[in-house]
């Protein structure tokens, strides 16, 4: 199936179906990330970005910037964050607040990974505020973990534990095992630091 999808994306691009290019590239992005196809991931996310630029599709361009950001994160974190910031601006321009919140969360994670605890905290708090204003409880839980992780990076472990606790109050009943497991790992780390 995967090779066929690659052919379809390239055909859609050659045929001028820009919306299909970015949507297919976005759809296979998790597979490419998790199955470790970094070259394909970069190729198709950049292809999606170029297709949306040609068509002027701002929503598609925002998604493509997120895709490029993910593809570049392990290669060039500065470039990755630049694409995430562009996505945030585009999601704002088209009124996609939840998408914007997820992009803020991504930016927070990239900043955390680069060692910028203050920047990570700032972006996680922006994500949290948007998720809360939009009523997205699972997004809120994800952002709560992001705020907690940033606070832990800054050495504020007691505060971090409070955010992790709030996350778990949402994540556990929802059955989100990955978020729950990751947050318990964060709880263990912060407890160990106290």
Tab-separated table of C-alpha atoms in Angstrom:
chain	number	residue	atom	x	y	z
A	1	UNK	CA	0.000	0.000	0.000
A	2	UNK	CA	2.749	2.438	0.922
A	3	UNK	CA	4.496	2.408	-2.488
A	4	UNK	CA	1.126	2.940	-4.175
A	5	UNK	CA	0.420	5.982	-1.995
A	6	UNK	CA	3.763	7.494	-2.967
A	7	UNK	CA	2.862	7.076	-6.639
A	8	UNK	CA	-0.539	8.685	-6.045
A	9	UNK	CA	0.999	11.693	-4.280
A	10	UNK	CA	3.455	12.238	-7.129
A	11	UNK	CA	0.684	11.810	-9.700
A	12	UNK	CA	-1.554	14.290	-7.851
A	13	UNK	CA	1.286	16.801	-7.807
A	14	UNK	CA	2.038	16.352	-11.513
A	15	UNK	CA	-1.692	16.689	-12.282
A	16	UNK	CA	-2.106	19.898	-10.287
A	17	UNK	CA	-4.284	18.487	-7.504
A	18	UNK	CA	-2.618	20.480	-4.729
A	19	UNK	CA	-5.239	19.766	-2.080
A	20	UNK	CA	-4.845	16.049	-2.630
A	21	UNK	CA	-1.064	16.376	-2.412
A	22	UNK	CA	-1.075	17.999	1.011
A	23	UNK	CA	-3.878	15.819	2.346
A	24	UNK	CA	-2.170	12.594	1.254
A	25	UNK	CA	1.205	13.808	2.528
A	26	UNK	CA	-0.423	14.671	5.866
A	27	UNK	CA	-2.163	11.290	6.002
A	28	UNK	CA	0.986	9.206	5.495
A	29	UNK	CA	3.129	11.454	7.738
A	30	UNK	CA	2.590	9.378	10.921
A	31	UNK	CA	3.542	6.175	9.109
A	32	UNK	CA	6.658	7.781	7.650
A	33	UNK	CA	7.626	9.169	11.055
A	34	UNK	CA	7.019	5.993	13.053
A	35	UNK	CA	8.362	3.526	10.483
A	36	UNK	CA	11.424	5.691	9.978
A	37	UNK	CA	11.198	6.843	6.377
A	38	UNK	CA	12.873	10.252	6.919
A	39	UNK	CA	13.777	10.854	3.274
A	40	UNK	CA	10.242	10.107	2.080
A	41	UNK	CA	8.830	12.221	4.893
A	42	UNK	CA	10.946	15.247	3.956
A	43	UNK	CA	10.318	14.778	0.229
A	44	UNK	CA	6.546	14.574	0.516
A	45	UNK	CA	6.123	17.311	3.109
A	46	UNK	CA	8.137	19.725	0.952
A	47	UNK	CA	6.146	18.582	-2.081
A	48	UNK	CA	2.953	19.409	-0.172
A	49	UNK	CA	4.317	22.813	0.807
A	50	UNK	CA	5.196	23.674	-2.789
A	51	UNK	CA	1.806	22.465	-4.049
A	52	UNK	CA	-0.061	24.616	-1.535
A	53	UNK	CA	2.098	27.643	-2.347
A	54	UNK	CA	1.241	27.261	-6.032
A	55	UNK	CA	-2.475	27.026	-5.279
A	56	UNK	CA	-2.577	29.631	-2.495
A	57	UNK	CA	-4.341	27.200	-0.144
A	58	UNK	CA	-3.581	28.741	3.265
A	59	UNK	CA	-5.027	25.895	5.328
A	60	UNK	CA	-3.109	23.331	3.298
A	61	UNK	CA	0.010	25.466	3.581
A	62	UNK	CA	-0.348	25.543	7.372
A	63	UNK	CA	-0.594	21.748	7.513
A	64	UNK	CA	2.346	21.433	5.117
A	65	UNK	CA	4.453	23.714	7.318
A	66	UNK	CA	3.676	21.439	10.286
A	67	UNK	CA	4.662	18.433	8.179
A	68	UNK	CA	7.948	20.056	7.150
A	69	UNK	CA	8.537	21.001	10.777
A	70	UNK	CA	8.162	17.364	11.828
A	71	UNK	CA	10.427	16.231	8.992
A	72	UNK	CA	13.121	18.751	9.936
A	73	UNK	CA	12.984	18.366	13.732
A	74	UNK	CA	15.763	15.790	13.987
A	75	UNK	CA	17.797	17.419	11.207
A	76	UNK	CA	17.598	21.170	11.873
A	77	UNK	CA	15.602	22.217	14.942
A	78	UNK	CA	15.869	25.927	14.106
A	79	UNK	CA	14.335	25.353	10.650
A	80	UNK	CA	11.728	23.085	12.213
A	81	UNK	CA	10.642	25.804	14.637
A	82	UNK	CA	10.557	28.383	11.834
A	83	UNK	CA	8.061	26.209	9.927
A	84	UNK	CA	5.981	25.688	13.072
A	85	UNK	CA	5.780	29.450	13.609
A	86	UNK	CA	4.617	29.904	10.002
A	87	UNK	CA	1.951	27.246	10.584
A	88	UNK	CA	0.778	29.035	13.737
A	89	UNK	CA	0.365	32.285	11.815
A	90	UNK	CA	-1.494	30.586	8.964
A	91	UNK	CA	-3.813	28.642	11.284
A	92	UNK	CA	-4.582	31.950	13.001
A	93	UNK	CA	-5.285	33.622	9.637
A	94	UNK	CA	-7.807	30.944	8.641
A	95	UNK	CA	-9.406	30.735	12.093
A	96	UNK	CA	-8.294	27.187	12.958
A	97	UNK	CA	-7.746	27.690	16.686
A	98	UNK	CA	-7.413	24.009	17.588
A	99	UNK	CA	-4.824	23.463	14.876
A	100	UNK	CA	-3.041	26.559	16.125
A	101	UNK	CA	-3.067	25.149	19.657
A	102	UNK	CA	-1.540	21.870	18.487
A	103	UNK	CA	1.135	23.821	16.612
A	104	UNK	CA	1.924	25.819	19.768
A	105	UNK	CA	2.242	22.484	21.556
A	106	UNK	CA	4.650	21.252	18.853
A	107	UNK	CA	6.692	24.437	19.187
A	108	UNK	CA	6.800	23.998	22.944
A	109	UNK	CA	8.136	20.469	22.512
A	110	UNK	CA	10.805	21.587	20.037
A	111	UNK	CA	11.916	24.363	22.377
A	112	UNK	CA	11.981	21.915	25.306
A	113	UNK	CA	14.080	19.504	23.239
A	114	UNK	CA	16.503	22.329	22.362
A	115	UNK	CA	16.916	23.177	26.066
A	116	UNK	CA	14.865	26.396	26.098
A	117	UNK	CA	12.677	25.818	29.161
A	118	UNK	CA	11.318	29.390	29.280
A	119	UNK	CA	10.353	29.348	25.607
A	120	UNK	CA	8.826	25.923	25.984
A	121	UNK	CA	6.758	27.088	28.955
A	122	UNK	CA	5.534	30.180	27.089
A	123	UNK	CA	4.343	28.168	24.065
A	124	UNK	CA	2.814	25.392	26.199
A	125	UNK	CA	0.816	28.008	28.113
A	126	UNK	CA	-0.417	29.474	24.812
A	127	UNK	CA	-1.493	26.005	23.697
A	128	UNK	CA	-3.214	25.388	27.027
A	129	UNK	CA	-5.154	28.659	26.848
A	130	UNK	CA	-6.376	27.895	23.311
A	131	UNK	CA	-7.374	24.315	24.116
A	132	UNK	CA	-9.295	25.534	27.168
A	133	UNK	CA	-11.029	28.307	25.227
A	134	UNK	CA	-12.026	25.790	22.535
A	135	UNK	CA	-13.189	23.173	25.062
A	136	UNK	CA	-10.832	20.466	23.790
A	137	UNK	CA	-10.196	18.380	26.925
A	138	UNK	CA	-7.717	15.943	25.392
A	139	UNK	CA	-5.768	18.814	23.843
A	140	UNK	CA	-5.865	20.494	27.224
A	141	UNK	CA	-4.376	17.379	28.812
A	142	UNK	CA	-1.594	17.319	26.239
A	143	UNK	CA	-0.822	20.984	26.913
A	144	UNK	CA	-0.905	20.405	30.677
A	145	UNK	CA	1.836	17.838	30.214
A	146	UNK	CA	3.755	20.335	28.080
A	147	UNK	CA	3.518	22.997	30.804
A	148	UNK	CA	4.581	20.417	33.390
A	149	UNK	CA	7.556	19.286	31.323
A	150	UNK	CA	8.695	22.889	30.820
A	151	UNK	CA	8.394	23.578	34.528
A	152	UNK	CA	10.375	20.420	35.282
A	153	UNK	CA	13.099	21.546	32.872
A	154	UNK	CA	13.201	24.826	34.812
A	155	UNK	CA	13.569	22.923	38.091
A	156	UNK	CA	10.027	23.739	39.285
A	157	UNK	CA	9.167	20.116	40.056
A	158	UNK	CA	6.386	20.694	42.583
A	159	UNK	CA	4.560	22.944	40.103
A	160	UNK	CA	5.233	20.392	37.360
A	161	UNK	CA	3.644	17.626	39.421
A	162	UNK	CA	0.447	19.672	39.769
A	163	UNK	CA	0.175	20.018	35.984
A	164	UNK	CA	0.861	16.311	35.506
A	165	UNK	CA	-1.867	15.503	38.043
A	166	UNK	CA	-4.360	17.684	36.138
A	167	UNK	CA	-3.362	15.971	32.895
A	168	UNK	CA	-3.902	12.515	34.355
A	169	UNK	CA	-7.356	13.534	35.626
A	170	UNK	CA	-8.320	13.994	31.970
A	171	UNK	CA	-6.139	11.394	30.215
A	172	UNK	CA	-6.860	8.348	32.386
A	173	UNK	CA	-10.689	8.443	32.100
A	174	UNK	CA	-10.408	9.148	28.371
A	175	UNK	CA	-8.354	5.981	27.870
A	176	UNK	CA	-5.481	7.782	26.125
A	177	UNK	CA	-2.768	5.255	26.998
A	178	UNK	CA	0.175	7.033	25.351
A	179	UNK	CA	-0.497	10.352	27.055
A	180	UNK	CA	-1.155	8.583	30.351
A	181	UNK	CA	2.034	6.515	30.152
A	182	UNK	CA	4.167	9.492	29.140
A	183	UNK	CA	2.748	11.620	31.917
A	184	UNK	CA	3.393	8.920	34.528
A	185	UNK	CA	6.988	8.849	33.300
A	186	UNK	CA	7.141	12.639	33.820
A	187	UNK	CA	5.676	12.218	37.310
A	188	UNK	CA	8.402	9.719	38.149
A	189	UNK	CA	11.115	12.054	36.895
A	190	UNK	CA	9.842	15.061	38.865
A	191	UNK	CA	9.349	12.999	42.040
A	192	UNK	CA	12.901	11.727	41.706
A	193	UNK	CA	14.178	15.318	41.519
A	194	UNK	CA	12.454	16.422	44.732
